[in-house]
Amino acid sequence: MRKMLTIISNVLRASTKKNGAQAVSEGARVVVSSRSYADFTPQASFDIKGCDLHRLEEGPAQQAVLTREEGLQYYRTLQMMRRMELKADQLYKQKIIRGFCHLYDGQEACAVGIEAGINPTDHLITAYRAHGYTLTRGGTVREIMAELTGRRGGIAKGKGGSMHMYTKNFYGGNGIVGAQVPLGAGVALACKYQGRNELCVTLYGDGAANQGQIFETYNMASLWKLPCIFICENNKYGMGTSVERAAASTDYYKRGDFIPGLRVDGMDVLCVREATKFAADHCRAGKGPILMELQTYRYHGHSMSDPGVSYRTREEIQEVRSKSDPISMLKERMLSNNMTNVEELKEIDVEVRKEIEDAAQFATTDPEPPLEELCNHLFSNDQPLEVRGTHPWTKLKSVS
Amino acid sequence: KTSAASLQMTVRDALNQAMDEELERDELVFLLGEEVAQYDGAYKVSRGLWKKYGDKRIVDTPITEMGFAGIAVGAAMAGLRPICEFMTFNFSMQAIDQVINSAAKTYYMSAGLQPVPVVFRGPNGASAGVAAQHSQCFAAWYGHCPGLKVISPWNSEDAKGLLKSAIRDDNPVVFLENELMYGVPFEMSEEAQSKDFTIPIGKAKVERPGLCCQISHLHIQLLLSSLLPSQFQVINLRTIRPMDVETIETSVMKTNHLVTVEGGWPQFGVGAEICAMIMEGPAFNYLDAPAVRVTGVDIPMPYAKILEDNSVPQIKDIIFSVKKTLNV
């Protein structure tokens, strides 16, 4: 049967367009859908790095099953995220994006892996390096880029900017280092309170990991058994300060003390996914919070105003790029297991590039928010009110 | 509870009743803070609530203000309606980032995507003999920030009606109580005894009509005392932000004089803001004398009774200021 399908698909492939969408041959009347070329492996199992464990008897499985569909979807999202951040870099250098811009390239496996390990009905909150999560949590590239350029089509209508993007079940985008951690535990409290089988993923960086309010949150989350997955994205540098210079203990997965923890290879999307699933199971079983440290790396500096080479060597950056890049890792896995081919991946690249270009076009041509809306959105569900302007004669109006 | 109109209720009990009624009315409302549950509240404002509603709705927190204020804000973002008690507002300073940056600004930053229906309440300002670190008034600090509503109730009706409104409001509200008022009884009208009694946020009340305008968000007690000549109009601000400028302007245009009274420090305070607003508005031309502020003394609060008594506005200070303003 398989051989026959191969023959048919070969014949049809020869007679259809390169895109190979729905192909119907007059003679055979067989419909071959675009991506299920019969000679690709539908799924494969991969050995993944084990996790260091803290207060846990066993960790996530050291094997991950990846289907072709999943692989292609992860690849597309990883690539979209990468290209989106690089485009933002470009627009920033052209001064079309202003202010703060903290780019995520290099860390994509974290956002994609986490999303693959939770449900859309779960919740997530992170700090300011948030563009990747805005994407995985349902934002479109268009509205993310238009927010960066401060236009009315932005995800926050141009009022938030890079650090303040929100979608359903995604609470930003937070500018104050560490403040998002108690917020995340509060979201988890709401999940538990309302009896929904949902959890909150609460992210912070290696720099934030020393904040007092995080330890306050560990305490309450543990006391009250909140369904909260604390995740430390350790990219080795808090702005320009390496972890060794900032933390007396750099075992961030142990810093939760009484909270079980695991240290995960954050450059491998499958590792991140399996660890997240493991952590999610822990929370959903009512065992309380759990902590994951994702060891990852950012190619850019802390933000666009940081060249990123005064506190680390170019060699280090290059080494990570060549040996641990998350996109390359996935690509290599899929190609060497015949789950896809170079052409198919190139097609995805072309589609991604087009979507990014369209988004950038929109982000640079969409008009800025209208001045009439300057004072709107002060209060929710409220009467319109008058707002003081820069001098007593300006009477500005605010509506909810 | 009697059905007669003359029911006496302390401010403490009015606050308690407000929270009890709102907890009963809406499952999503809950109270968290230090000692609010099993201790019945540090100042007994939440007495009986834990026994009635249990652990899920009345939550004792560890002594970690920044953490639990953030948790309250996060819970509000995810759909609950928390009441976050600060044992006193002095301790809110440890959590002020969560109140301002996480609560107040979020609805605006998200262009209306993310409301934050949280109430921060607790005693504010001077108490008795608690010294400098426990006596600060935060009305000006919180009143400064767009995105917050800031309320300062006086009597029991204020306390009940405004707290119910605050809890029902979909926005972050800072509710500044006063410890010295907790035990003071006031008459509760029949209307105020109702479970649906609310007072609108953002409207001041003319407590006593008269010829000369005074305003206070505290010390109404003093102003309404028989020591102060009865022709002086007294306005109870009730809400610091958004401030009801119109009521003040109308009063000034009628009485031609203005004295503001507050417990907090003078510089950059609530009184300063009122004077600036009157200067910039239509009422300025009706003033027969400059508007004047009566405030706390510009020092950290001392401990010794004689010093403490002379650090806050007394009735003699108010009368003196009024007479000076009237040039009598």
XYZ file of C-alpha atoms in Angstrom:
728
model
C 0.000 0.000 0.000
C 2.752 2.323 0.956
C 4.605 1.640 -2.271
C 1.518 2.326 -4.326
C 0.939 5.635 -2.594
C 4.557 6.517 -3.228
C 4.145 5.862 -6.929
C 0.925 7.832 -7.121
C 2.323 10.706 -5.155
C 5.434 10.807 -7.316
C 3.289 10.970 -10.416
C 1.062 13.654 -8.998
C 3.938 15.643 -7.641
C 5.441 15.796 -11.079
C 2.246 17.197 -12.511
C 1.360 19.782 -9.886
C 2.633 23.217 -8.993
C 5.643 23.464 -6.704
C 3.394 24.425 -3.802
C 1.664 21.111 -4.119
C -1.579 22.050 -2.390
C -4.619 19.957 -3.122
C -3.635 17.987 -6.209
C -6.216 16.115 -8.185
C -5.231 14.061 -11.165
C -7.881 13.619 -13.772
C -7.128 10.031 -14.235
C -6.537 8.801 -10.715
C -8.983 11.070 -8.850
C -6.765 10.840 -5.815
C -6.388 13.859 -3.583
C -2.976 14.209 -2.047
C -2.857 16.843 0.651
C 0.060 19.200 0.651
C 2.199 17.992 3.484
C 1.683 14.290 3.862
C 4.200 13.197 1.305
C 4.128 9.506 2.006
C 7.858 9.059 2.217
C 8.421 11.409 5.167
C 8.651 9.870 8.611
C 5.457 10.788 10.450
C 7.090 10.833 13.861
C 10.302 9.992 15.630
C 11.600 9.633 19.131
C 14.602 11.660 20.268
C 16.932 11.292 23.193
C 17.030 14.538 25.120
C 19.324 15.780 27.821
C 18.314 14.874 31.354
C 17.509 17.576 33.859
C 19.269 18.337 37.119
C 16.772 17.779 39.892
C 16.106 19.457 43.213
C 13.784 17.814 45.714
C 12.436 15.560 43.005
C 12.723 11.785 42.870
C 12.383 11.670 39.134
C 12.371 14.161 36.320
C 10.912 14.497 32.845
C 11.299 11.625 30.389
C 14.621 11.607 28.588
C 12.987 10.797 25.335
C 10.661 12.997 23.381
C 8.341 12.010 20.599
C 8.031 14.552 17.821
C 5.481 14.268 15.046
C 6.067 15.760 11.649
C 3.239 18.237 12.145
C 4.590 19.344 15.485
C 8.090 19.679 14.103
C 6.978 21.819 11.218
C 4.833 23.961 13.475
C 7.668 24.502 15.953
C 10.032 25.278 13.114
C 7.669 27.849 11.680
C 7.141 29.557 15.032
C 10.842 29.521 15.920
C 11.716 31.001 12.565
C 8.920 33.574 12.776
C 10.140 34.656 16.182
C 13.752 34.868 15.017
C 12.939 36.891 11.935
C 10.564 39.149 13.838
C 13.261 40.060 16.327
C 15.816 40.647 13.590
C 13.376 42.868 11.769
C 12.819 44.806 14.991
C 16.595 45.243 15.237
C 16.593 46.677 11.743
C 13.694 49.052 12.396
C 15.281 50.198 15.632
C 18.516 51.088 13.862
C 16.432 53.044 11.362
C 14.953 54.887 14.371
C 11.456 53.733 13.479
C 11.278 51.915 16.823
C 12.203 54.047 19.853
C 12.820 53.636 23.534
C 13.456 50.204 24.957
C 13.693 47.137 22.770
C 14.829 43.884 24.384
C 15.272 41.178 21.776
C 14.727 37.488 22.241
C 16.753 35.913 19.444
C 18.601 32.870 20.721
C 16.013 32.140 23.387
C 13.208 31.029 21.065
C 13.203 27.410 22.246
C 11.996 28.596 25.648
C 8.868 30.367 24.440
C 7.993 27.731 21.867
C 8.755 24.799 24.147
C 6.745 26.229 27.035
C 3.713 26.883 24.864
C 3.923 23.328 23.553
C 3.820 22.036 27.115
C 0.776 23.962 28.336
C -2.766 24.633 27.110
C -4.044 27.854 25.549
C -6.366 28.114 28.563
C -3.371 28.250 30.891
C -1.887 31.604 31.792
C 1.525 33.172 31.339
C 3.348 36.266 32.500
C 6.865 37.392 31.811
C 9.189 40.400 32.092
C 10.239 42.844 29.402
C 11.878 40.477 26.885
C 8.373 39.633 25.835
C 7.907 39.758 22.066
C 8.358 35.990 21.698
C 5.728 35.211 24.309
C 3.297 37.723 22.846
C 3.568 35.717 19.638
C 3.145 32.274 21.206
C 0.242 33.508 23.296
C -1.776 34.545 20.290
C -0.499 37.934 19.176
C 0.132 38.410 15.457
C 3.423 39.651 14.080
C 1.552 42.591 12.569
C 0.152 43.866 15.816
C 3.403 43.214 17.680
C 5.465 45.182 15.190
C 2.910 47.970 14.999
C 3.083 48.246 18.773
C 6.865 48.564 18.564
C 6.509 51.363 16.053
C 3.818 53.005 18.169
C 0.905 52.864 15.742
C -2.814 52.582 16.255
C -2.823 49.037 14.883
C -0.496 47.915 17.646
C -1.601 45.248 20.082
C -1.961 47.933 22.763
C -2.997 50.627 20.295
C 0.470 52.139 20.529
C 0.084 53.020 24.199
C 2.270 50.316 25.684
C 5.278 49.764 23.487
C 7.783 46.912 23.602
C 7.374 46.053 27.263
C 3.604 46.270 27.601
C 1.873 43.875 25.238
C -1.098 41.798 26.332
C -3.322 39.066 24.918
C -5.876 36.694 26.392
C -4.324 34.765 29.284
C -1.066 36.666 28.757
C -0.383 39.386 31.300
C 2.511 41.088 29.584
C 5.215 42.388 29.219
C 6.273 43.968 32.597
C 8.881 46.656 32.985
C 9.785 46.464 36.669
C 12.274 43.665 37.251
C 10.737 40.936 39.372
C 7.330 42.595 39.859
C 5.720 40.130 37.491
C 6.468 37.215 39.800
C 3.977 38.059 42.559
C 1.517 38.969 39.804
C 1.906 35.507 38.305
C 1.275 33.856 41.655
C -1.853 36.009 41.937
C -3.048 34.717 38.591
C -2.392 31.183 39.840
C -4.372 31.987 42.974
C -7.288 33.066 40.812
C -7.078 29.787 38.882
C -7.178 27.740 42.071
C -9.871 29.950 43.642
C -12.172 29.482 40.686
C -11.619 25.747 40.572
C -10.410 25.755 37.003
C -7.810 23.224 36.081
C -5.500 25.973 34.893
C -2.048 27.085 35.922
C 0.132 30.148 35.521
C 3.632 30.101 34.047
C 5.590 32.907 35.719
C 8.876 33.839 34.075
C 11.812 35.885 35.255
C 15.481 36.196 34.380
C 18.734 35.393 36.122
C 19.007 39.065 37.055
C 15.577 39.168 38.638
C 16.187 35.895 40.476
C 17.813 37.754 43.383
C 14.782 40.005 43.992
C 13.247 39.805 47.457
C 9.693 39.803 46.171
C 10.409 36.563 44.336
C 11.265 34.860 47.608
C 8.136 36.338 49.182
C 6.238 34.784 46.307
C 7.926 31.375 46.643
C 6.799 31.373 50.264
C 3.154 32.185 49.621
C 2.855 30.017 46.504
C 4.203 27.096 48.464
C 2.109 27.730 51.596
C -1.080 28.015 49.605
C -0.131 25.373 46.993
C -0.704 27.693 44.089
C -0.635 26.142 40.579
C 2.342 28.210 39.516
C 5.305 27.151 37.380
C 8.148 29.511 38.171
C 10.576 29.652 35.272
C 13.972 31.313 35.426
C 15.298 32.054 31.942
C 18.987 32.037 32.710
C 20.746 33.675 29.787
C 23.893 34.121 31.880
C 23.815 37.921 32.030
C 21.642 40.370 33.872
C 22.220 43.335 31.571
C 26.025 43.481 31.705
C 26.535 41.529 34.903
C 27.366 37.864 34.584
C 25.591 35.447 36.897
C 28.799 34.768 38.858
C 29.043 38.442 39.754
C 25.396 38.797 40.789
C 24.403 35.652 42.629
C 25.956 33.912 45.594
C 24.289 30.775 44.259
C 23.839 30.387 40.511
C 21.851 27.167 40.922
C 18.683 29.063 40.174
C 16.620 25.885 40.103
C 17.489 25.341 43.767
C 16.802 28.874 44.901
C 13.161 28.037 45.588
C 14.506 26.027 48.529
C 11.384 24.124 49.607
C 10.025 24.251 46.036
C 11.083 21.319 43.821
C 13.160 22.396 40.870
C 14.705 21.280 37.622
C 17.444 22.661 35.440
C 16.712 22.285 31.755
C 18.564 22.752 28.484
C 16.735 25.844 27.276
C 18.211 25.709 23.773
C 16.383 22.477 22.941
C 12.706 22.976 22.249
C 11.951 19.337 23.046
C 13.715 19.487 26.413
C 11.753 22.599 27.282
C 8.505 21.015 26.173
C 8.980 17.816 28.148
C 10.070 19.695 31.249
C 7.077 22.006 30.964
C 4.701 19.066 30.630
C 6.296 17.496 33.678
C 5.949 20.708 35.631
C 2.371 21.212 34.482
C 1.430 17.699 35.617
C 2.932 18.496 39.009
C 0.814 21.628 39.363
C -2.372 20.105 38.050
C -2.013 17.262 40.553
C -2.411 19.869 43.286
C 1.166 19.529 44.521
C 1.776 23.261 44.495
C 4.414 25.288 42.692
C 7.469 24.021 40.888
C 10.537 25.821 39.565
C 12.322 25.375 36.244
C 15.614 26.945 35.279
C 16.052 27.144 31.525
C 19.663 27.539 30.501
C 19.505 29.696 27.434
C 21.345 32.473 25.611
C 20.581 35.762 23.955
C 22.469 36.739 20.811
C 21.704 40.431 21.154
C 22.825 42.594 24.011
C 20.482 43.292 26.896
C 18.634 45.844 24.782
C 19.217 47.724 21.564
C 21.404 50.229 23.386
C 23.772 47.467 24.454
C 26.156 46.103 21.831
C 26.520 43.057 24.028
C 30.252 42.600 23.607
C 31.739 44.592 26.450
C 30.998 41.904 29.034
C 31.253 38.810 26.847
C 33.376 37.770 23.882
C 32.264 37.539 20.304
C 33.728 34.044 20.350
C 31.294 33.011 23.061
C 28.337 34.313 21.070
C 29.600 32.622 17.929
C 30.125 29.339 19.729
C 26.545 29.243 20.977
C 25.262 30.128 17.526
C 27.174 27.349 15.855
C 26.725 24.616 18.447
C 23.421 25.271 20.204
C 21.142 27.327 18.016
C 17.571 26.149 18.680
C 16.428 26.435 15.068
C 19.454 24.591 13.709
C 18.987 21.866 16.295
C 15.400 21.209 15.318
C 16.177 21.440 11.619
C 18.999 18.939 11.896
C 16.864 16.521 13.890
C 14.060 16.598 11.397
C 16.264 16.359 8.324
C 18.384 13.520 9.633
C 15.244 11.563 10.483
C 13.650 12.244 7.125
C 10.765 14.088 8.698
C 11.074 16.867 6.142
C 13.399 18.043 3.438
C 15.345 21.169 2.660
C 12.795 22.352 0.092
C 9.892 22.140 2.475
C 11.759 24.069 5.140
C 12.790 26.659 2.578
C 9.140 27.092 1.671
C 8.350 27.816 5.270
C 11.231 30.282 5.385
C 9.818 32.080 2.364
C 6.359 32.263 3.916
C 7.792 33.503 7.186
C 9.853 36.129 5.446
C 6.797 37.333 3.571
C 4.705 37.573 6.711
C 7.446 39.557 8.432
C 7.796 41.898 5.478
C 4.056 42.482 5.357
C 4.009 43.133 9.069
C 6.912 45.551 8.843
C 5.209 47.321 5.979
C 2.061 47.668 8.070
C 4.035 48.754 11.113
C 5.757 51.528 9.207
C 2.724 52.807 7.317
C -0.099 52.497 9.845
C -0.883 55.932 11.304
C -0.011 56.885 14.866
C -2.822 56.816 17.425
C -5.170 59.809 17.197
C -4.567 62.574 19.716
C -8.227 62.454 20.717
C -7.490 59.129 22.389
C -4.616 60.444 24.492
C -6.487 60.263 27.776
C -8.644 57.218 27.121
C -8.335 53.974 29.072
C -7.625 55.510 32.464
C -10.484 53.660 34.091
C -12.464 50.606 33.127
C -16.226 50.663 32.872
C -16.500 54.250 34.040
C -18.178 57.531 33.147
C -16.221 59.793 30.834
C -14.126 62.215 32.819
C -12.218 65.393 32.263
C -8.446 65.210 32.397
C -6.086 68.037 33.145
C -3.811 68.878 30.232
C -0.503 70.684 30.246
C -2.148 73.981 31.238
C -5.495 74.998 32.759
C -7.105 75.848 29.449
C -6.769 72.426 27.892
C -9.819 70.363 28.600
C -9.071 66.772 27.674
C -11.591 63.992 27.767
C -11.134 60.398 28.872
C -13.474 57.546 28.045
C -13.173 53.974 29.168
C -30.500 45.652 63.802
C -33.478 47.897 64.554
C -35.645 49.301 61.856
C -35.766 52.681 63.518
C -33.872 55.441 61.793
C -31.583 56.165 64.733
C -29.111 53.342 64.609
C -25.646 54.046 65.992
C -22.747 52.329 64.330
C -19.017 52.774 64.684
C -16.828 53.332 61.633
C -15.221 49.942 62.328
C -18.560 48.165 62.209
C -19.595 50.061 59.106
C -16.445 48.911 57.307
C -17.055 45.390 58.566
C -20.637 45.462 57.329
C -19.571 46.771 53.930
C -17.100 43.946 53.456
C -19.532 41.339 54.797
C -22.240 42.466 52.393
C -19.920 42.545 49.393
C -18.403 39.147 50.237
C -21.911 37.745 50.355
C -23.016 39.464 47.185
C -20.117 38.442 44.948
C -18.205 35.167 45.119
C -15.199 36.748 43.472
C -14.592 39.182 46.342
C -12.044 38.074 48.918
C -9.918 39.735 51.612
C -6.189 39.225 52.172
C -3.749 40.841 54.528
C -1.865 40.379 57.789
C -3.992 39.093 60.673
C -7.266 39.634 58.806
C -8.546 36.105 59.367
C -7.885 34.281 62.620
C -6.898 37.395 64.569
C -10.119 39.120 63.389
C -8.040 41.977 62.020
C -5.250 43.942 63.673
C -7.787 46.679 64.388
C -10.711 44.259 64.388
C -12.154 45.695 61.193
C -12.567 42.187 59.744
C -13.956 40.670 62.937
C -16.150 37.631 62.344
C -15.510 37.449 58.610
C -13.169 34.455 58.692
C -15.583 32.521 60.884
C -18.347 33.210 58.388
C -16.503 32.834 55.081
C -13.540 30.583 55.795
C -9.981 30.223 54.567
C -10.650 30.638 50.889
C -12.229 34.090 51.150
C -10.415 35.568 54.155
C -6.675 34.971 53.800
C -3.958 35.573 56.378
C -0.724 36.535 54.667
C 2.866 36.407 55.863
C 4.505 39.765 56.567
C 5.459 40.318 52.954
C 3.700 43.393 51.596
C 5.383 43.577 48.225
C 4.590 39.918 47.617
C 0.974 39.886 48.725
C 0.103 43.214 47.146
C 1.461 41.824 43.870
C -0.520 38.636 44.373
C -3.662 40.733 44.939
C -3.034 42.658 41.709
C -2.385 39.460 39.733
C -5.549 37.889 41.112
C -7.495 40.975 40.043
C -6.017 40.761 36.555
C -7.190 37.163 36.314
C -10.770 37.963 37.260
C -11.058 38.045 41.057
C -11.973 41.115 43.127
C -9.465 41.238 45.970
C -9.509 43.548 48.979
C -5.882 43.915 50.012
C -5.478 45.224 53.542
C -2.325 47.044 54.607
C -2.089 46.951 58.365
C -1.287 50.620 58.035
C -0.536 52.523 54.880
C 2.997 53.098 56.136
C 3.672 49.494 55.137
C 2.198 50.083 51.713
C 5.419 51.891 50.886
C 7.082 48.503 50.651
C 4.506 47.518 48.050
C 4.026 50.872 46.371
C 5.517 49.655 43.088
C 2.769 47.062 42.807
C 0.077 49.671 43.557
C 1.372 52.193 41.034
C 3.200 50.296 38.293
C 1.279 47.038 38.295
C -2.195 48.237 39.292
C -2.702 51.906 38.446
C -1.007 52.035 35.064
C -2.016 48.730 33.518
C -5.416 49.587 32.074
C -3.856 52.512 30.237
C -0.724 50.673 29.084
C -2.856 47.871 27.694
C -5.199 50.357 25.970
C -8.159 48.922 27.813
C -7.350 45.213 27.502
C -6.508 44.574 31.151
C -8.639 46.000 33.985
C -7.446 45.683 37.594
C -10.384 45.618 40.038
C -8.463 45.693 43.322
C -9.063 47.635 46.563
C -6.146 48.549 48.834
C -7.455 49.569 52.242
C -6.201 50.242 55.734
C -5.592 52.970 58.295
C -3.711 56.038 57.082
C -2.146 59.053 58.759
C -1.748 59.945 62.418
C -2.698 57.652 65.225
C -1.876 58.089 68.937
C 1.676 57.723 70.168
C 2.902 55.486 67.358
C 5.691 57.885 66.326
C 7.206 58.831 63.013
C 7.349 55.581 61.033
C 3.724 54.725 61.748
C 2.040 58.080 61.272
C 2.497 59.192 57.682
C -0.433 60.373 55.559
C -0.349 58.978 52.030
C -3.234 60.915 50.518
C -0.944 63.174 48.482
C 1.331 60.382 47.282
C -1.474 58.190 45.971
C -3.604 61.168 44.951
C -0.809 62.158 42.609
C -1.162 59.126 40.329
C -3.420 58.788 37.305
C -5.133 55.431 37.065
C -5.890 55.262 40.789
C -9.009 56.255 42.661
C -8.235 57.495 46.158
C -10.910 57.691 48.822
C -10.872 59.185 52.291
C -14.098 58.500 54.221
C -15.017 60.339 57.391
C -17.985 58.856 59.217
C -19.743 55.485 59.267
C -22.008 56.195 56.315
C -18.992 57.325 54.298
C -17.087 54.241 55.335
C -19.816 51.822 54.381
C -21.084 53.485 51.212
C -17.673 54.314 49.807
C -16.113 50.945 50.605
C -18.972 49.174 48.863
C -18.489 51.411 45.834
C -14.768 50.790 45.903
C -15.235 47.027 45.932
C -17.733 47.217 43.086
C -15.474 49.491 41.060
C -13.552 47.783 38.243
C -10.461 49.881 38.903
C -7.674 50.039 41.503
C -8.903 51.974 44.539
C -6.817 53.170 47.481
C -9.120 53.431 50.491
C -7.594 55.535 53.260
C -9.205 54.902 56.649
C -8.220 56.448 59.952
C -7.497 54.444 63.069
C -8.662 57.154 65.447
C -12.080 57.094 63.789
C -12.620 53.334 63.990
C -14.248 53.440 67.414
C -16.350 56.561 66.864
C -20.098 55.922 66.581
C -22.313 57.761 64.125
C -25.933 57.637 63.213
C -26.723 55.421 60.255
C -29.758 56.523 58.296
C -32.260 53.929 57.171
C -30.980 54.277 53.667
C -27.450 53.558 54.837
C -28.572 50.379 56.543
C -29.544 48.831 53.226
C -27.384 46.155 51.615
C -27.366 48.163 48.424
C -26.302 51.434 49.960
C -23.418 52.930 48.020
C -21.960 56.413 47.846
C -20.627 57.545 44.471
C -16.873 57.906 44.196
C -15.779 61.360 43.082
C -18.476 63.452 44.765
C -17.802 65.639 47.784
C -20.482 66.316 50.394
C -21.414 69.599 51.950
C -21.688 68.497 55.571
C -22.858 71.825 56.797
C -24.009 74.644 54.602
C -22.848 78.030 55.739
C -21.114 81.170 54.747
C -17.494 80.234 54.754
C -16.003 77.317 52.967
C -13.829 74.713 54.568
C -12.683 71.442 53.230
C -11.214 68.497 54.834
C -10.611 64.871 54.256
C -10.029 64.347 57.929
C -10.846 66.373 60.967
C -14.445 66.951 59.899
C -15.043 66.095 63.496
C -13.233 69.243 64.487
C -14.886 71.317 61.856
C -18.373 70.295 62.810
C -17.684 70.716 66.494
C -19.621 73.345 68.328
C -16.415 75.228 68.911
C -16.377 76.309 65.295
C -18.927 79.023 64.545
C -21.802 77.478 62.679
C -21.800 79.860 59.793
C -18.774 78.136 58.350
C -19.606 75.749 55.593
C -17.901 72.402 55.858
C -17.208 70.234 52.855
C -16.272 66.621 53.266
C -14.163 65.743 50.241
C -14.811 61.994 50.517
C -12.762 61.320 47.366
C -9.238 62.659 46.898
C -8.955 61.410 43.328
C -10.876 62.151 41.168
C -11.445 65.304 43.172
C -14.832 67.027 43.036
C -13.573 70.478 42.102
C -17.022 71.653 41.130
C -18.474 71.367 44.611
C -15.519 73.315 45.975
C -15.792 75.977 43.277
C -19.532 76.404 43.835
C -18.912 76.815 47.521
C -16.113 79.344 47.073
C -18.185 81.338 44.654
C -20.860 81.538 47.323
C -18.750 82.024 50.437
C -15.743 83.909 49.009
C -13.275 82.291 51.377
C -11.410 79.019 51.506
C -9.541 77.178 54.218
C -8.407 73.631 53.648
C -7.678 71.254 56.502
C -5.674 68.039 56.363
C -3.514 65.895 58.614
C -0.697 65.367 56.146
C 2.438 67.438 55.562
C 2.009 70.801 53.817
C 4.382 70.528 50.902
C 2.852 69.160 47.696
C -0.205 68.104 49.684
C -3.936 67.813 49.074
C -4.541 71.369 50.268
C -1.857 72.665 47.938
C -3.594 70.990 45.027
C -6.989 72.419 45.997
C -5.586 75.929 46.204
C -3.911 75.564 42.802
C -7.107 74.277 41.228
C -9.149 77.160 42.687
C -6.591 79.663 41.421
C -6.782 78.281 37.924
C -10.550 78.075 37.776
C -13.587 80.388 37.733
C -13.801 80.603 41.533
C -10.589 82.621 41.869
C -12.350 85.876 41.075
C -14.753 85.275 43.925
C -12.080 84.993 46.583
C -11.946 87.909 48.987
C -8.724 86.643 50.492
C -6.041 84.128 49.527
C -6.966 80.510 50.093
C -5.168 79.060 53.077
C -4.118 75.574 54.178
C -4.174 74.102 57.657
C -1.946 71.038 57.718
C 0.168 68.795 59.893
C 3.478 70.300 60.989
C 6.295 69.733 58.497
C 8.216 67.266 60.684
C 8.324 63.534 61.273
C 5.720 62.713 63.911
C 7.177 62.883 67.431
C 6.216 60.533 70.254
C 5.701 62.600 73.437
C 2.040 63.528 73.820
C 2.562 67.244 74.033
C 4.700 67.151 70.902
C 2.331 64.878 69.003
C -0.695 67.021 69.907
C 1.114 70.032 68.490
C 2.052 68.264 65.278
C -1.496 67.922 63.965
C -4.165 70.576 63.273
C -6.162 71.489 66.377
C -9.465 73.315 66.520
C -7.698 76.472 67.670
C -5.519 76.370 64.532
C -8.551 76.135 62.318
C -10.397 78.954 64.087
C -7.291 81.088 63.954
C -6.880 80.489 60.226
C -10.533 81.162 59.522
C -10.449 84.426 61.441
C -7.295 85.492 59.634
C -8.873 84.668 56.303
C -11.958 86.638 57.205
C -9.765 89.402 58.544
C -11.579 89.487 61.870
